[in-house]
Tab-separated table of C-alpha atoms and ligand atoms in Angstrom:
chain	number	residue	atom	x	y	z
O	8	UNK	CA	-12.705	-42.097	0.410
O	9	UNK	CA	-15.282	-41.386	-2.178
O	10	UNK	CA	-18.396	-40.056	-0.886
O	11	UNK	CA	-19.991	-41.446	-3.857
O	12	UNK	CA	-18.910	-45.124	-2.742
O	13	UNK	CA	-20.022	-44.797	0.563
O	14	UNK	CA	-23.562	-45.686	2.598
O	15	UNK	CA	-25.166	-42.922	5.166
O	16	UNK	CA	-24.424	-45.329	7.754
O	17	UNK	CA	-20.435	-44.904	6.675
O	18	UNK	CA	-20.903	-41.443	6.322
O	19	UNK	CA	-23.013	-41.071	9.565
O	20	UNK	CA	-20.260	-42.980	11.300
O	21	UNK	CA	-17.348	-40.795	9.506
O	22	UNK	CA	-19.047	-37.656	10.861
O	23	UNK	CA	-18.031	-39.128	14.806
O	24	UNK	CA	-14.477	-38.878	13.972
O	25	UNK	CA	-14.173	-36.215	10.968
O	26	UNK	CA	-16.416	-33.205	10.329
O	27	UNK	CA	-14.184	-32.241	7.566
O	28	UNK	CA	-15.109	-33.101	3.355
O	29	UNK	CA	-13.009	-32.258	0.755
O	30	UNK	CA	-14.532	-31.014	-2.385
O	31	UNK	CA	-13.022	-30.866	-5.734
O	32	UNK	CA	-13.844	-28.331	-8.283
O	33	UNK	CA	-12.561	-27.682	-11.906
O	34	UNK	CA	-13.538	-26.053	-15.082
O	35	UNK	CA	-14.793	-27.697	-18.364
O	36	UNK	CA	-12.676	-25.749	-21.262
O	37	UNK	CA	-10.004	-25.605	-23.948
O	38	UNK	CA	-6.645	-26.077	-22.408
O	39	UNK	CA	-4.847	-25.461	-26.050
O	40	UNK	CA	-4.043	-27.647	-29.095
O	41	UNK	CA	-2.933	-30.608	-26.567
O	42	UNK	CA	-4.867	-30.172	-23.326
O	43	UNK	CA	-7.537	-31.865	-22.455
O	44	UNK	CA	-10.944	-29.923	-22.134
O	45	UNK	CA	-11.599	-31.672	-18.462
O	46	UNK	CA	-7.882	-30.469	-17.925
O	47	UNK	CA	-8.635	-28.112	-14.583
O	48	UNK	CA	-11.378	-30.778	-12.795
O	49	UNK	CA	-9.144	-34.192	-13.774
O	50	UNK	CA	-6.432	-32.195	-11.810
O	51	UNK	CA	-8.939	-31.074	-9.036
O	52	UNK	CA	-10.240	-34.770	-8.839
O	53	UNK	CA	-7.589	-36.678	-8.898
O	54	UNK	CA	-5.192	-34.550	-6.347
O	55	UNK	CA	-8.772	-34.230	-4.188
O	56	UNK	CA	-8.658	-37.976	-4.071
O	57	UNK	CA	-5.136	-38.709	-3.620
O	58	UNK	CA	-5.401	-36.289	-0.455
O	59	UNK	CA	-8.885	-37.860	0.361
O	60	UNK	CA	-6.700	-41.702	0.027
O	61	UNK	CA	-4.204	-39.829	2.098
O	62	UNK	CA	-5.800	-38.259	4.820
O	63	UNK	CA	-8.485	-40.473	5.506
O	64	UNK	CA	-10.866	-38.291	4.239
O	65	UNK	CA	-14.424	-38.013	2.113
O	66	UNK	CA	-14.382	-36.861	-0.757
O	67	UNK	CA	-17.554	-34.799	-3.020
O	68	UNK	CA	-18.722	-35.552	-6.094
O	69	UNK	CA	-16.087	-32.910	-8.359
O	70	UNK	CA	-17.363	-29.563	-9.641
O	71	UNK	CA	-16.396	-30.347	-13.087
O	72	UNK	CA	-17.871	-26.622	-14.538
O	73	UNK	CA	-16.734	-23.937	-13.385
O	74	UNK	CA	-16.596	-20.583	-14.228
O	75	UNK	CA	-15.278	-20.082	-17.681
O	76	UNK	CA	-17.100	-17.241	-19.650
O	77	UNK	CA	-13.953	-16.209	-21.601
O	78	UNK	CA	-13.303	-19.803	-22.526
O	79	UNK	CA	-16.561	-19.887	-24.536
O	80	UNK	CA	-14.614	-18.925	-27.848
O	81	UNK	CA	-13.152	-22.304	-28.251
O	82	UNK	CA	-15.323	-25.676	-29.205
O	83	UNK	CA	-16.482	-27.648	-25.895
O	84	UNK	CA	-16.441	-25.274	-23.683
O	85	UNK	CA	-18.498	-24.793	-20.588
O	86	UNK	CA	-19.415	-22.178	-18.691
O	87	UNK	CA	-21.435	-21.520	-15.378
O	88	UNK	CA	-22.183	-17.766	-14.695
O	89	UNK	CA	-20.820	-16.470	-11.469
O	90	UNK	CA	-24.139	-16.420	-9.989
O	91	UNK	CA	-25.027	-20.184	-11.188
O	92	UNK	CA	-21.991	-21.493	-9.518
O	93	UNK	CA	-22.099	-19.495	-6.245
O	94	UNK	CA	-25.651	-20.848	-5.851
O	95	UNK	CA	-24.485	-24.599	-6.903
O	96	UNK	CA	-21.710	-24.115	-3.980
O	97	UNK	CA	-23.946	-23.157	-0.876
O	98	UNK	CA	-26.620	-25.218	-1.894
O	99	UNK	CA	-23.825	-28.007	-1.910
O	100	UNK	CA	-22.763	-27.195	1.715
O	101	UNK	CA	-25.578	-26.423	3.234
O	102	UNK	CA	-26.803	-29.713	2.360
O	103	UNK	CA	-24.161	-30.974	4.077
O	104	UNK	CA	-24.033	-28.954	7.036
O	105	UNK	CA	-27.217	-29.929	8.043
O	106	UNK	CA	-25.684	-33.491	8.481
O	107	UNK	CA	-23.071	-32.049	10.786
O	108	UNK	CA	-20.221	-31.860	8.556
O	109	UNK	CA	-18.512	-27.789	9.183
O	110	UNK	CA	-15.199	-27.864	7.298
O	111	UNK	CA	-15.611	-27.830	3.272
O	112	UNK	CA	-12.307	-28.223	1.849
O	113	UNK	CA	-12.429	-27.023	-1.895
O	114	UNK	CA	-9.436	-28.433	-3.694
O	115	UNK	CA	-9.491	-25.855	-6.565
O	116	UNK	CA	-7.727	-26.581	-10.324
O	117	UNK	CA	-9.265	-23.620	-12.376
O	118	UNK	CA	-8.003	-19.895	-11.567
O	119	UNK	CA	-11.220	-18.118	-13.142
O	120	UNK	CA	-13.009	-20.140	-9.853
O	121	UNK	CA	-11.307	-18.201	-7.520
O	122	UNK	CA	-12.986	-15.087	-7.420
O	123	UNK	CA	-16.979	-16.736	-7.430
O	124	UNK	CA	-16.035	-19.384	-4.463
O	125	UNK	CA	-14.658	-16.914	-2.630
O	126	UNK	CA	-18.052	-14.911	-3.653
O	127	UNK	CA	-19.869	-18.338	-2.218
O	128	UNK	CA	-17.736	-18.091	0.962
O	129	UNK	CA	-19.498	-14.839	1.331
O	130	UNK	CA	-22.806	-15.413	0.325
O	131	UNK	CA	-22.547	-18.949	2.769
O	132	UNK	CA	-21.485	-16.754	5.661
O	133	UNK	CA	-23.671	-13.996	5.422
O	134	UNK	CA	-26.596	-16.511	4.846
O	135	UNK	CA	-25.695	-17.786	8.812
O	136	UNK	CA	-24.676	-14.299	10.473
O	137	UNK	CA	-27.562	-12.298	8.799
O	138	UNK	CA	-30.469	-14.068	11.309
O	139	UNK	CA	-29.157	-11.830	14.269
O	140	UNK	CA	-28.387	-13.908	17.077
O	141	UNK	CA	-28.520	-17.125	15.704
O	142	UNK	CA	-26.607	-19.632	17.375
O	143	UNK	CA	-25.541	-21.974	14.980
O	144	UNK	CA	-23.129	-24.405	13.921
O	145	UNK	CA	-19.174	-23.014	13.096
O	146	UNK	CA	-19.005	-23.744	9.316
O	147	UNK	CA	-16.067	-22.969	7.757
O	148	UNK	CA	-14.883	-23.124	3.934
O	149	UNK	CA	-10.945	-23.152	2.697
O	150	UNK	CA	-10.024	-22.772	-1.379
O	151	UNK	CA	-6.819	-24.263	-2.236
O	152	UNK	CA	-5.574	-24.103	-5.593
O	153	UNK	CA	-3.304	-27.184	-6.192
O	154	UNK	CA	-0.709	-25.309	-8.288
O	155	UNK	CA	-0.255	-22.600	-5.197
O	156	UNK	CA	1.622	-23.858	-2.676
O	157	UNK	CA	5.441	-24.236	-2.543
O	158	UNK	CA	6.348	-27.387	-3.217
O	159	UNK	CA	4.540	-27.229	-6.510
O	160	UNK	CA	5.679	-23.822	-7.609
O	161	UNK	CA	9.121	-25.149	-6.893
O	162	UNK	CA	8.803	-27.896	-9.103
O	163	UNK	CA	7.277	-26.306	-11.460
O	164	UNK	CA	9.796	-23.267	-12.192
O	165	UNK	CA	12.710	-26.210	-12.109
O	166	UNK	CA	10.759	-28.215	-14.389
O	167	UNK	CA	9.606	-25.602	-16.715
O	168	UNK	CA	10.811	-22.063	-15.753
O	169	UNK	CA	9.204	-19.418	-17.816
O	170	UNK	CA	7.218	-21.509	-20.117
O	171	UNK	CA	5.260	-22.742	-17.543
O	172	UNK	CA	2.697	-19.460	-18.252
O	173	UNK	CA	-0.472	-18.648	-16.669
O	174	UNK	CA	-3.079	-21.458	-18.737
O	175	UNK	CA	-2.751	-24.445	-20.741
O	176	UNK	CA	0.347	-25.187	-18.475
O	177	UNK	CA	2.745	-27.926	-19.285
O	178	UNK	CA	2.235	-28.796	-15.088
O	179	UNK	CA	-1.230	-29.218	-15.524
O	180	UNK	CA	-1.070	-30.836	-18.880
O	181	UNK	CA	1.506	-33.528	-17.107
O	182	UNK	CA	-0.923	-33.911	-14.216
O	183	UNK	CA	-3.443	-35.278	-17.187
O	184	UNK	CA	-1.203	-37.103	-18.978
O	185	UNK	CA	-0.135	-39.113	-15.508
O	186	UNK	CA	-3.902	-39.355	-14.761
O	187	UNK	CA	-4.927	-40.736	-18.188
O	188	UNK	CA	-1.788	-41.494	-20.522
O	189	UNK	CA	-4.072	-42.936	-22.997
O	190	UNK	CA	-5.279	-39.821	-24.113
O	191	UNK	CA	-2.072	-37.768	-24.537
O	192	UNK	CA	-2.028	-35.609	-27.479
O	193	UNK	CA	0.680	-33.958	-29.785
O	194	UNK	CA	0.671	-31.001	-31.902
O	195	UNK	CA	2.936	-28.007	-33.145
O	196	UNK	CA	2.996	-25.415	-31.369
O	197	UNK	CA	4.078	-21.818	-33.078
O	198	UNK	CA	5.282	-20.127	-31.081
O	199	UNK	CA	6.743	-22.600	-28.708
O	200	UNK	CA	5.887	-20.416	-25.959
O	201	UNK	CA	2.745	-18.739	-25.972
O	202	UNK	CA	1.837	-15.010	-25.557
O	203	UNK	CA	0.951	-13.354	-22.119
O	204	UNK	CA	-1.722	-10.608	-21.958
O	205	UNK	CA	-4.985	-9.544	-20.271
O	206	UNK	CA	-8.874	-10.534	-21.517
O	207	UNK	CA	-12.163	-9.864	-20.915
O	208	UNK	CA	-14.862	-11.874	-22.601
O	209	UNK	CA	-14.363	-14.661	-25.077
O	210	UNK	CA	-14.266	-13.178	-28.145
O	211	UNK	CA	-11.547	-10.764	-26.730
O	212	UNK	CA	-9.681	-14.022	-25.348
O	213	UNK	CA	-9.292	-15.461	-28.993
O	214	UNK	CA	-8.384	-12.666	-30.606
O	215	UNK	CA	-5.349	-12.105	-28.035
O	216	UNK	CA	-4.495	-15.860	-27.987
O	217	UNK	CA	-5.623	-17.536	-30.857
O	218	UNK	CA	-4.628	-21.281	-30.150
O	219	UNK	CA	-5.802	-20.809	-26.650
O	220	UNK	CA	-2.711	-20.888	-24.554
O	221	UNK	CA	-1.167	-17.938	-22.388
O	222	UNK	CA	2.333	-17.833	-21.887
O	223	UNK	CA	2.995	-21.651	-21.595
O	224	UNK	CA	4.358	-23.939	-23.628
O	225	UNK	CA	2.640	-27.365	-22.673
O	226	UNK	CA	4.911	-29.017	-25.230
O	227	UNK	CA	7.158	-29.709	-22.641
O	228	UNK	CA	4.593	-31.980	-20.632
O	229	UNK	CA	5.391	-35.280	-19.605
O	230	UNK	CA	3.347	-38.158	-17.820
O	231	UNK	CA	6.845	-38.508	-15.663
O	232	UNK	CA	6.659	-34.814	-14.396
O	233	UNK	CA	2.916	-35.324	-13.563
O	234	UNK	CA	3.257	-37.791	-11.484
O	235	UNK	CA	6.469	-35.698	-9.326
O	236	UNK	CA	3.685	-32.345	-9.351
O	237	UNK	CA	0.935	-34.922	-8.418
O	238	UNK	CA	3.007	-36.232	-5.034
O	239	UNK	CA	3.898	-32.832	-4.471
O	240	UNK	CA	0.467	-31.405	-4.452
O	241	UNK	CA	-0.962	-34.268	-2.130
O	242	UNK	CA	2.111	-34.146	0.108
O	243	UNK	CA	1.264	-30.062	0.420
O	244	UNK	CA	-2.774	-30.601	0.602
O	245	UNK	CA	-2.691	-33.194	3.144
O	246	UNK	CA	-0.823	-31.563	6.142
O	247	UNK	CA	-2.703	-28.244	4.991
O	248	UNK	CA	-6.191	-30.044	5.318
O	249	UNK	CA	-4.902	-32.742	8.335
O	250	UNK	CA	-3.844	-29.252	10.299
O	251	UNK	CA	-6.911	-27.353	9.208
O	252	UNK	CA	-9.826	-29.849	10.480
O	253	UNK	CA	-8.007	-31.386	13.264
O	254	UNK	CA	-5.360	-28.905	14.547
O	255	UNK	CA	-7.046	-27.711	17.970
O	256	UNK	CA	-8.763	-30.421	18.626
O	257	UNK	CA	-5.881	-32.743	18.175
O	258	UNK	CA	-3.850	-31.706	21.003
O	259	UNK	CA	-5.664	-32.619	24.100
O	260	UNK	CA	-6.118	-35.910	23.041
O	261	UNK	CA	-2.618	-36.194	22.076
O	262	UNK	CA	-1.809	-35.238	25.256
O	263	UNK	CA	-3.625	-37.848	27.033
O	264	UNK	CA	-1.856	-40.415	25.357
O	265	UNK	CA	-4.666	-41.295	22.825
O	266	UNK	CA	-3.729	-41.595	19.343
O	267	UNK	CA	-5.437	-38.806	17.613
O	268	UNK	CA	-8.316	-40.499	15.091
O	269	UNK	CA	-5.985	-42.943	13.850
O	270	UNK	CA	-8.186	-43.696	11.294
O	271	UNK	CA	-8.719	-40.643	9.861
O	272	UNK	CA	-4.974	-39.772	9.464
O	273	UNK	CA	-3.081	-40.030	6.617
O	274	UNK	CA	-1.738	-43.543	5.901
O	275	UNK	CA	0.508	-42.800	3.030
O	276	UNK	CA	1.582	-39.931	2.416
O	277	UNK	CA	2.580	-38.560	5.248
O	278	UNK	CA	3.986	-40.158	8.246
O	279	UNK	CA	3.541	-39.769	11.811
O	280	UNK	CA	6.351	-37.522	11.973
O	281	UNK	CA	4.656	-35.109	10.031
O	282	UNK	CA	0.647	-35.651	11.796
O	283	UNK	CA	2.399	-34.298	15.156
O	284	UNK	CA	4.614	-31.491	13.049
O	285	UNK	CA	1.281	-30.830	11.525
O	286	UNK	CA	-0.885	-30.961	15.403
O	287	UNK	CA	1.822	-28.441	17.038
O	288	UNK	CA	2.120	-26.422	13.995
O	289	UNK	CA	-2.054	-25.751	13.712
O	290	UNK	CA	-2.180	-25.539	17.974
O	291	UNK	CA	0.731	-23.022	17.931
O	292	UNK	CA	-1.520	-20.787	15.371
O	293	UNK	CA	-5.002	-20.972	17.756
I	304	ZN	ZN1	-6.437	-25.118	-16.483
């Protein structure tokens, strides 16, 4: 469920059942000779949304610049300095916190993000513990990256193995070319798989990779594979976010016999099987 497509009055009614919001964020840079510059937040969006579909969640507006200083070397680019996007993030949640939503689910598809939300995560916290005493409202913030979780690396080292590489990945690339296969690209690539290395700013990025890509070769994307590492991401993010927002509170309901917010389980994805592997699994962890 798109937050964007909804009233208040839906979203004051979702709050009842769910105080849980998924938010995707991305990056707006060069992704290579064949990757698309929105590469990182069409991945983040589209995953966020299948999981959103899934779950029975709400689901933010994307984050579709992130942090991407040492992209800047290559022609549509977009950065957001570390400090620009740590204040964008709290002044997202705390917007919504004072509606009464307290889990912010970040569905992450850029790994130069990780690092400044995590920075946000800080900066949110501190922002509620530093007023000494306060008693107020349990907010709490999870970063997933979409390409970090099992079933995804899986897939992706059988798909790809070693070429897969750290950016301009072909599993990314194929998550794009699923989401829009109208704008699928070709080029040569030389070499077929890219160099691996370290960087600091963006001039020091191009000169190490020139065509933009590090250790991948995205050649070997496919709309077909996309579409396999897209299930497999929402399949992963689902029970991670179902277990995360409604894991302890699940159980005693369950136990009385009531069906555990029906509604806001998933209705796709993953079946019932999995909601009560998902309730006993997060209750066994509290
Ligand atoms: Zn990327």
């Amino acid at each position: 469920m798109q937050l964007q497509l909804q009233t208040w009055v839906e979203v004051e009614a979702n709050l009842r059942s769910s105080r849980g919001i998924i938010l995707p964020i991305g990056s707006t840079e060069q992704h290579g000779p064949i990757g698309l510059i929105g590469t990182d937040a069409i991945c983040a969006e589209v995953i966020a949304r299948g999981v959103g579909e899934a779950a029975g969640a709400l689901v933010a507006p994307t984050i579709a610049v992130g942090m991407a200083q040492h992209h800047l070397g290559f022609a549509g680019s977009m950065t957001l300095r570390p400090s620009t996007l740590i204040a964008v993030l709290r002044d997202m949640v705390e917007s919504l916190v004072g509606h009464g939503f307290e889990r912010f689910y970040f569905i992450n598809g850029h790994g130069g993000n990780i690092a400044t939300v995590t920075a946000a995560f800080s900066e949110i916290y501190a922002a509620r513990s530093l007023p000494a005493g306060a008693n107020v409202q349990p907010v709490k913030c999870r970063l997933r990256n979409w390409w970090q979780n099992r079933e995804v690396l899986q897939l992706a080292k059988e798909l790809y193995g070693d070429a897969e590489g750290s950016h301009a990945t072909p599993s990314e690339v194929a998550v794009t070319q699923f989401a829009y296969p109208d704008a699928i690209k070709s080029a040569p690539f030389d070499p077929p798989v890219a160099p691996s290395g370290e960087y600091t700013d963006a001039a020091d990025y191009r000169r190490n990779f020139p065509d933009g890509r590090i250790g991948s070769n995205p050649g070997l994307a496919t709309p077909e594979a996309g579409r396999r590492l897209y299930d497999a991401a929402v399949a992963a993010l689902t029970k991670d976010y179902l277990s995360w927002v409604f894991g302890s509170r699940a159980l005693p309901e369950m136990n009385n016999g009531i069906a555990v917010n029906c509604s806001s389980f998933p209705r796709k994805l993953v079946k019932n099987t999995d909601v009560r592997e998902v309730v006993t699994a997060a209750t066994a962890g509290v």
